[in-house]
mmCIF file of C-alpha atoms in Angstrom:
data_model
loop_
_atom_site.group_PDB
_atom_site.id
_atom_site.type_symbol
_atom_site.label_atom_id
_atom_site.label_comp_id
_atom_site.label_asym_id
_atom_site.label_seq_id
_atom_site.Cartn_x
_atom_site.Cartn_y
_atom_site.Cartn_z
ATOM 1 C CA MET Q 1 12.683 5.055 2.937
ATOM 2 C CA GLN Q 2 9.465 6.612 1.698
ATOM 3 C CA VAL Q 3 6.505 7.105 4.025
ATOM 4 C CA ILE Q 4 3.180 6.858 2.174
ATOM 5 C CA PRO Q 5 0.079 7.790 4.184
ATOM 6 C CA THR Q 6 -3.027 5.906 3.143
ATOM 7 C CA ILE Q 7 -6.652 6.964 3.403
ATOM 8 C CA GLU Q 8 -9.121 4.074 3.500
ATOM 9 C CA LEU Q 9 -12.657 4.936 2.437
ATOM 10 C CA LEU Q 10 -15.874 3.149 3.344
ATOM 11 C CA ASN Q 11 -19.218 4.804 2.532
ATOM 12 C CA GLY Q 12 -17.367 8.064 1.952
ATOM 13 C CA ARG Q 13 -15.831 8.041 5.446
ATOM 14 C CA CYS Q 14 -12.288 7.513 6.637
ATOM 15 C CA VAL Q 15 -11.898 4.138 8.336
ATOM 16 C CA THR Q 16 -9.192 1.665 9.211
ATOM 17 C CA LEU Q 17 -9.387 -2.109 9.310
ATOM 18 C CA ARG Q 18 -7.515 -4.483 11.571
ATOM 19 C CA GLY Q 19 -6.342 -7.567 9.772
ATOM 20 C CA GLY Q 20 -8.512 -6.677 6.773
ATOM 21 C CA ASP Q 21 -11.685 -7.335 8.766
ATOM 22 C CA PHE Q 22 -14.623 -5.563 7.092
ATOM 23 C CA ASP Q 23 -16.956 -6.507 9.938
ATOM 24 C CA ALA Q 24 -15.287 -4.258 12.507
ATOM 25 C CA PRO Q 25 -14.016 -1.057 10.858
ATOM 26 C CA THR Q 26 -12.799 1.820 12.991
ATOM 27 C CA LEU Q 27 -14.491 5.047 11.894
ATOM 28 C CA TRP Q 28 -12.537 8.307 12.034
ATOM 29 C CA HIS Q 29 -14.561 11.506 12.138
ATOM 30 C CA VAL Q 30 -12.368 13.465 9.766
ATOM 31 C CA ASP Q 31 -12.877 14.913 6.312
ATOM 32 C CA PRO Q 32 -11.075 12.748 3.714
ATOM 33 C CA VAL Q 33 -10.007 15.638 1.475
ATOM 34 C CA ALA Q 34 -8.838 17.785 4.396
ATOM 35 C CA THR Q 35 -6.972 14.780 5.818
ATOM 36 C CA ALA Q 36 -5.195 14.211 2.505
ATOM 37 C CA ARG Q 37 -4.216 17.869 2.306
ATOM 38 C CA GLY Q 38 -2.979 17.706 5.901
ATOM 39 C CA PHE Q 39 -0.682 14.795 5.084
ATOM 40 C CA VAL Q 40 0.807 16.751 2.201
ATOM 41 C CA ALA Q 41 1.249 19.847 4.368
ATOM 42 C CA ALA Q 42 3.101 17.666 6.866
ATOM 43 C CA GLY Q 43 5.549 16.531 4.205
ATOM 44 C CA ALA Q 44 4.019 13.568 2.354
ATOM 45 C CA THR Q 45 5.250 13.352 -1.244
ATOM 46 C CA ARG Q 46 2.849 10.555 -2.211
ATOM 47 C CA LEU Q 47 -0.502 9.252 -0.955
ATOM 48 C CA GLN Q 48 -2.485 6.070 -1.288
ATOM 49 C CA VAL Q 49 -6.271 6.041 -1.337
ATOM 50 C CA THR Q 50 -7.887 2.651 -0.768
ATOM 51 C CA ASP Q 51 -11.519 2.195 -1.779
ATOM 52 C CA LEU Q 52 -12.960 -0.469 0.523
ATOM 53 C CA ASP Q 53 -16.401 -0.177 -1.075
ATOM 54 C CA ALA Q 54 -14.922 -1.002 -4.488
ATOM 55 C CA MET Q 55 -13.409 -4.144 -2.989
ATOM 56 C CA GLN Q 56 -16.988 -5.232 -2.379
ATOM 57 C CA GLY Q 57 -18.175 -4.310 -5.863
ATOM 58 C CA ARG Q 58 -19.439 -0.769 -5.202
ATOM 59 C CA HIS Q 59 -18.009 2.405 -6.709
ATOM 60 C CA ASP Q 60 -19.704 5.110 -4.645
ATOM 61 C CA ASN Q 61 -16.391 6.779 -3.740
ATOM 62 C CA ASP Q 62 -15.268 7.567 -7.294
ATOM 63 C CA ALA Q 63 -16.089 11.283 -7.145
ATOM 64 C CA LEU Q 64 -14.492 11.653 -3.699
ATOM 65 C CA ILE Q 65 -11.281 9.919 -4.737
ATOM 66 C CA THR Q 66 -11.101 12.043 -7.891
ATOM 67 C CA GLU Q 67 -11.476 15.145 -5.714
ATOM 68 C CA ILE Q 68 -8.586 13.996 -3.527
ATOM 69 C CA ILE Q 69 -6.381 13.323 -6.568
ATOM 70 C CA ARG Q 70 -7.023 16.820 -7.877
ATOM 71 C CA ALA Q 71 -6.717 18.566 -4.511
ATOM 72 C CA VAL Q 72 -3.406 17.388 -3.102
ATOM 73 C CA GLY Q 73 -0.789 18.246 -5.731
ATOM 74 C CA VAL Q 74 1.268 15.065 -5.162
ATOM 75 C CA PRO Q 75 1.086 11.638 -6.833
ATOM 76 C CA VAL Q 76 -1.790 9.478 -5.610
ATOM 77 C CA GLN Q 77 -1.936 5.708 -6.005
ATOM 78 C CA VAL Q 78 -5.439 4.245 -6.003
ATOM 79 C CA ALA Q 79 -6.176 0.813 -4.547
ATOM 80 C CA GLY Q 80 -9.270 -1.293 -4.068
ATOM 81 C CA GLY Q 81 -11.526 -3.198 -6.421
ATOM 82 C CA ILE Q 82 -9.420 -2.830 -9.569
ATOM 83 C CA ARG Q 83 -10.392 -6.136 -11.131
ATOM 84 C CA ALA Q 84 -10.432 -5.199 -14.808
ATOM 85 C CA ARG Q 85 -8.138 -3.311 -17.123
ATOM 86 C CA GLU Q 86 -10.920 -0.827 -17.818
ATOM 87 C CA ARG Q 87 -11.057 0.058 -14.138
ATOM 88 C CA ALA Q 88 -7.314 0.647 -14.015
ATOM 89 C CA GLU Q 89 -7.507 2.857 -17.100
ATOM 90 C CA PHE Q 90 -10.404 4.764 -15.528
ATOM 91 C CA TRP Q 91 -8.249 5.797 -12.570
ATOM 92 C CA ILE Q 92 -5.278 6.677 -14.729
ATOM 93 C CA ALA Q 93 -7.604 8.908 -16.771
ATOM 94 C CA GLN Q 94 -8.754 10.564 -13.521
ATOM 95 C CA GLY Q 95 -5.166 11.491 -12.740
ATOM 96 C CA ALA Q 96 -3.992 8.644 -10.518
ATOM 97 C CA ALA Q 97 -0.226 8.324 -10.668
ATOM 98 C CA GLN Q 98 -0.436 4.580 -10.129
ATOM 99 C CA VAL Q 99 -3.023 1.861 -9.664
ATOM 100 C CA VAL Q 100 -2.764 -1.000 -7.181
ATOM 101 C CA VAL Q 101 -3.985 -4.436 -8.220
ATOM 102 C CA GLY Q 102 -4.336 -7.423 -5.939
ATOM 103 C CA SER Q 103 -6.622 -10.310 -6.855
ATOM 104 C CA LEU Q 104 -6.282 -9.467 -10.564
ATOM 105 C CA ALA Q 105 -2.655 -10.620 -10.399
ATOM 106 C CA VAL Q 106 -4.013 -14.057 -9.456
ATOM 107 C CA THR Q 107 -7.125 -14.260 -11.643
ATOM 108 C CA ALA Q 108 -5.747 -12.546 -14.772
ATOM 109 C CA PRO Q 109 -1.950 -12.317 -14.588
ATOM 110 C CA ASP Q 110 -1.524 -11.962 -18.351
ATOM 111 C CA MET Q 111 -3.840 -8.951 -18.300
ATOM 112 C CA VAL Q 112 -1.810 -7.349 -15.519
ATOM 113 C CA ARG Q 113 1.449 -7.949 -17.383
ATOM 114 C CA ALA Q 114 -0.066 -6.414 -20.533
ATOM 115 C CA LEU Q 115 -1.292 -3.398 -18.566
ATOM 116 C CA ALA Q 116 2.134 -2.934 -16.976
ATOM 117 C CA LYS Q 117 3.780 -3.114 -20.399
ATOM 118 C CA TYR Q 118 1.370 -0.509 -21.789
ATOM 119 C CA ARG Q 119 1.577 1.637 -18.632
ATOM 120 C CA PRO Q 120 5.140 1.121 -17.385
ATOM 121 C CA ASP Q 121 5.786 2.183 -13.786
ATOM 122 C CA MET Q 122 2.089 2.833 -13.210
ATOM 123 C CA VAL Q 123 1.046 -0.565 -11.850
ATOM 124 C CA LEU Q 124 1.691 -1.729 -8.300
ATOM 125 C CA LEU Q 125 0.982 -5.289 -7.199
ATOM 126 C CA ASN Q 126 -0.481 -5.792 -3.741
ATOM 127 C CA PHE Q 127 0.158 -9.111 -2.043
ATOM 128 C CA ASP Q 128 -2.257 -9.722 0.840
ATOM 129 C CA ILE Q 129 -0.564 -12.365 2.979
ATOM 130 C CA ARG Q 130 -2.301 -14.596 5.522
ATOM 131 C CA ASP Q 131 -0.584 -17.595 7.097
ATOM 132 C CA GLY Q 132 2.118 -17.276 4.471
ATOM 133 C CA TRP Q 133 -0.278 -17.585 1.496
ATOM 134 C CA LEU Q 134 -1.861 -15.109 -0.871
ATOM 135 C CA ALA Q 135 -5.331 -14.202 0.402
ATOM 136 C CA PRO Q 136 -6.761 -11.103 -1.312
ATOM 137 C CA ILE Q 137 -9.201 -9.250 0.948
ATOM 138 C CA GLY Q 138 -12.584 -7.893 -0.079
ATOM 139 C CA ARG Q 139 -13.262 -10.933 -2.239
ATOM 140 C CA GLN Q 140 -14.068 -14.533 -1.444
ATOM 141 C CA MET Q 141 -11.053 -16.291 -2.855
ATOM 142 C CA ASP Q 142 -9.573 -19.436 -1.367
ATOM 143 C CA THR Q 143 -6.016 -19.725 -2.571
ATOM 144 C CA VAL Q 144 -3.075 -21.946 -1.898
ATOM 145 C CA LEU Q 145 -0.752 -19.867 -4.046
ATOM 146 C CA ASP Q 146 2.784 -19.260 -2.887
ATOM 147 C CA PRO Q 147 3.452 -15.499 -3.005
ATOM 148 C CA SER Q 148 7.061 -16.179 -4.032
ATOM 149 C CA ALA Q 149 5.918 -18.081 -7.116
ATOM 150 C CA VAL Q 150 3.445 -15.373 -8.115
ATOM 151 C CA LEU Q 151 6.079 -12.687 -7.602
ATOM 152 C CA GLU Q 152 8.528 -14.610 -9.778
ATOM 153 C CA SER Q 153 5.952 -14.743 -12.579
ATOM 154 C CA PHE Q 154 6.048 -10.928 -12.740
ATOM 155 C CA ALA Q 155 9.843 -10.695 -12.709
ATOM 156 C CA GLN Q 156 10.052 -9.167 -16.210
ATOM 157 C CA ALA Q 157 7.015 -6.875 -15.941
ATOM 158 C CA PRO Q 158 7.772 -3.115 -15.743
ATOM 159 C CA LEU Q 159 5.951 -2.672 -12.444
ATOM 160 C CA ALA Q 160 6.151 0.408 -10.238
ATOM 161 C CA GLY Q 161 6.660 -1.915 -7.289
ATOM 162 C CA VAL Q 162 5.144 -4.537 -5.034
ATOM 163 C CA ILE Q 163 3.179 -3.842 -1.840
ATOM 164 C CA VAL Q 164 3.354 -6.603 0.758
ATOM 165 C CA THR Q 165 0.446 -6.446 3.211
ATOM 166 C CA ASP Q 166 0.947 -8.936 6.020
ATOM 167 C CA HIS Q 167 -2.384 -9.251 7.846
ATOM 168 C CA ASP Q 168 -0.946 -11.720 10.339
ATOM 169 C CA ALA Q 169 1.257 -8.975 11.776
ATOM 170 C CA ASP Q 170 -1.832 -7.339 13.277
ATOM 171 C CA ALA Q 171 -2.400 -10.377 15.464
ATOM 172 C CA ALA Q 172 1.100 -11.622 16.179
ATOM 173 C CA GLY Q 173 3.198 -8.475 16.062
ATOM 174 C CA VAL Q 174 5.547 -6.984 13.519
ATOM 175 C CA GLU Q 175 8.834 -8.614 14.481
ATOM 176 C CA LYS Q 176 7.596 -12.160 13.894
ATOM 177 C CA HIS Q 177 6.452 -11.316 10.388
ATOM 178 C CA LEU Q 178 9.381 -9.279 9.113
ATOM 179 C CA GLY Q 179 10.636 -12.548 7.661
ATOM 180 C CA VAL Q 180 7.793 -12.645 5.142
ATOM 181 C CA ILE Q 181 8.579 -9.312 3.555
ATOM 182 C CA THR Q 182 12.335 -9.850 3.921
ATOM 183 C CA GLY Q 183 12.119 -13.040 1.883
ATOM 184 C CA LEU Q 184 9.978 -11.509 -0.854
ATOM 185 C CA ALA Q 185 12.127 -8.376 -1.059
ATOM 186 C CA ALA Q 186 15.241 -10.505 -1.476
ATOM 187 C CA GLN Q 187 13.900 -12.304 -4.547
ATOM 188 C CA THR Q 188 12.775 -9.364 -6.683
ATOM 189 C CA ARG Q 189 14.323 -6.476 -8.544
ATOM 190 C CA HIS Q 190 11.117 -4.496 -8.055
ATOM 191 C CA LEU Q 191 10.785 -1.931 -5.306
ATOM 192 C CA VAL Q 192 8.959 -3.363 -2.292
ATOM 193 C CA PHE Q 193 6.646 -1.408 0.003
ATOM 194 C CA ALA Q 194 5.548 -2.645 3.423
ATOM 195 C CA SER Q 195 1.912 -2.325 4.470
ATOM 196 C CA GLY Q 196 0.429 -3.364 7.803
ATOM 197 C CA LEU Q 197 3.876 -3.551 9.373
ATOM 198 C CA VAL Q 198 4.108 -0.133 10.988
ATOM 199 C CA ASP Q 199 2.437 0.595 14.313
ATOM 200 C CA THR Q 200 5.298 2.399 16.062
ATOM 201 C CA LEU Q 201 8.284 4.496 15.115
ATOM 202 C CA ASP Q 202 10.499 1.547 16.050
ATOM 203 C CA ASP Q 203 8.877 -0.407 13.231
ATOM 204 C CA PHE Q 204 10.276 2.120 10.745
ATOM 205 C CA SER Q 205 13.709 1.626 12.246
ATOM 206 C CA ARG Q 206 13.453 -2.134 11.744
ATOM 207 C CA LEU Q 207 12.244 -1.832 8.168
ATOM 208 C CA ARG Q 208 15.122 0.473 7.259
ATOM 209 C CA TYR Q 209 17.500 -2.444 7.669
ATOM 210 C CA VAL Q 210 15.585 -4.767 5.314
ATOM 211 C CA PRO Q 211 17.254 -4.647 1.877
ATOM 212 C CA ASN Q 212 15.117 -3.446 -1.047
ATOM 213 C CA ILE Q 213 12.361 -1.936 1.104
ATOM 214 C CA ALA Q 214 11.539 1.319 -0.652
ATOM 215 C CA GLY Q 215 8.883 2.544 1.747
ATOM 216 C CA ALA Q 216 6.045 1.888 4.135
ATOM 217 C CA ILE Q 217 2.330 2.543 3.690
ATOM 218 C CA VAL Q 218 0.828 3.804 6.935
ATOM 219 C CA GLY Q 219 -2.775 4.469 7.893
ATOM 220 C CA ARG Q 220 -4.024 3.406 11.316
ATOM 221 C CA ALA Q 221 -1.040 4.684 13.312
ATOM 222 C CA LEU Q 222 -1.394 8.146 11.768
ATOM 223 C CA MET Q 223 -5.144 8.229 12.285
ATOM 224 C CA ARG Q 224 -4.921 7.350 15.953
ATOM 225 C CA LYS Q 225 -1.937 9.724 16.366
ATOM 226 C CA THR Q 226 0.461 7.095 17.655
ATOM 227 C CA PHE Q 227 3.042 9.306 15.983
ATOM 228 C CA THR Q 228 2.921 12.241 13.595
ATOM 229 C CA LEU Q 229 3.819 12.094 9.938
ATOM 230 C CA GLU Q 230 6.671 14.504 10.632
ATOM 231 C CA GLN Q 231 8.099 12.070 13.194
ATOM 232 C CA ALA Q 232 7.749 9.168 10.774
ATOM 233 C CA LEU Q 233 9.506 11.076 8.001
ATOM 234 C CA ASP Q 234 12.335 11.970 10.366
ATOM 235 C CA VAL Q 235 12.890 8.338 11.369
ATOM 236 C CA ALA Q 236 12.555 7.008 7.817
ATOM 237 C CA ARG Q 237 14.994 9.368 6.127
ATOM 238 C CA PRO Q 238 18.562 8.128 5.582
ATOM 239 C CA GLN Q 239 20.838 8.648 8.542
ATOM 240 C CA PRO Q 240 24.452 9.699 7.913
ATOM 241 C CA GLU Q 241 26.939 7.002 8.811
ATOM 242 C CA GLU Q 242 29.975 7.812 10.902
ATOM 243 C CA THR Q 243 33.159 7.935 8.861
ATOM 244 C CA ALA Q 244 36.742 7.781 9.957
ATOM 245 C CA GLU Q 245 38.884 10.837 9.506
ATOM 246 C CA PHE Q 246 42.077 10.399 7.508
ATOM 247 C CA LEU Q 247 44.961 12.779 8.034
#
């Protein structure tokens, strides 16, 4: 299972959000570029950079994110505020390995499918889940859409994967909400990545037993040093199964 550290940017600073709440961000006094390089030095083979300003219609972090992409030497997937094809193409031109789209999959699904067809394996869908429904953060959007139905509508698209971000897990705990991602992972051929479901090393152990989970995107736990990236990578890597000896 892949471990993907994420750096969330707000006003050029590293922050983390609990439950997607923009009103109470936790600020981390670290340099974003140095932090990204540190993750790679610790063994990360892929990073995610999430632009929280772009979710609110601002693009002040573009130069900083471009610097991170060019500094780390591993694939970087860019998330946040990608609400038009032009914006997705902008990040691909800047060197992003993949772009993450959320609300665009709801507001313009045909556009997302066309982008995925033109850029196969470069588009990731992000499903922000609240109370079992799609609820994209960073944008006022009341929705009663069933995530399973939306996922099914992208069944034939050549996506790089689907990120499932369960914001309810922050409030109620991971175990209760494993069922959400388990159900979605069971219905798709696409790779599924868990986000918001890892606060402890034990959470990695649980996710390893969910079929079709390709990896976990982790931010807050790494920032607050609940565990190190090296520890997470050790837990997430495949463990050899015991085999019987035949004479």
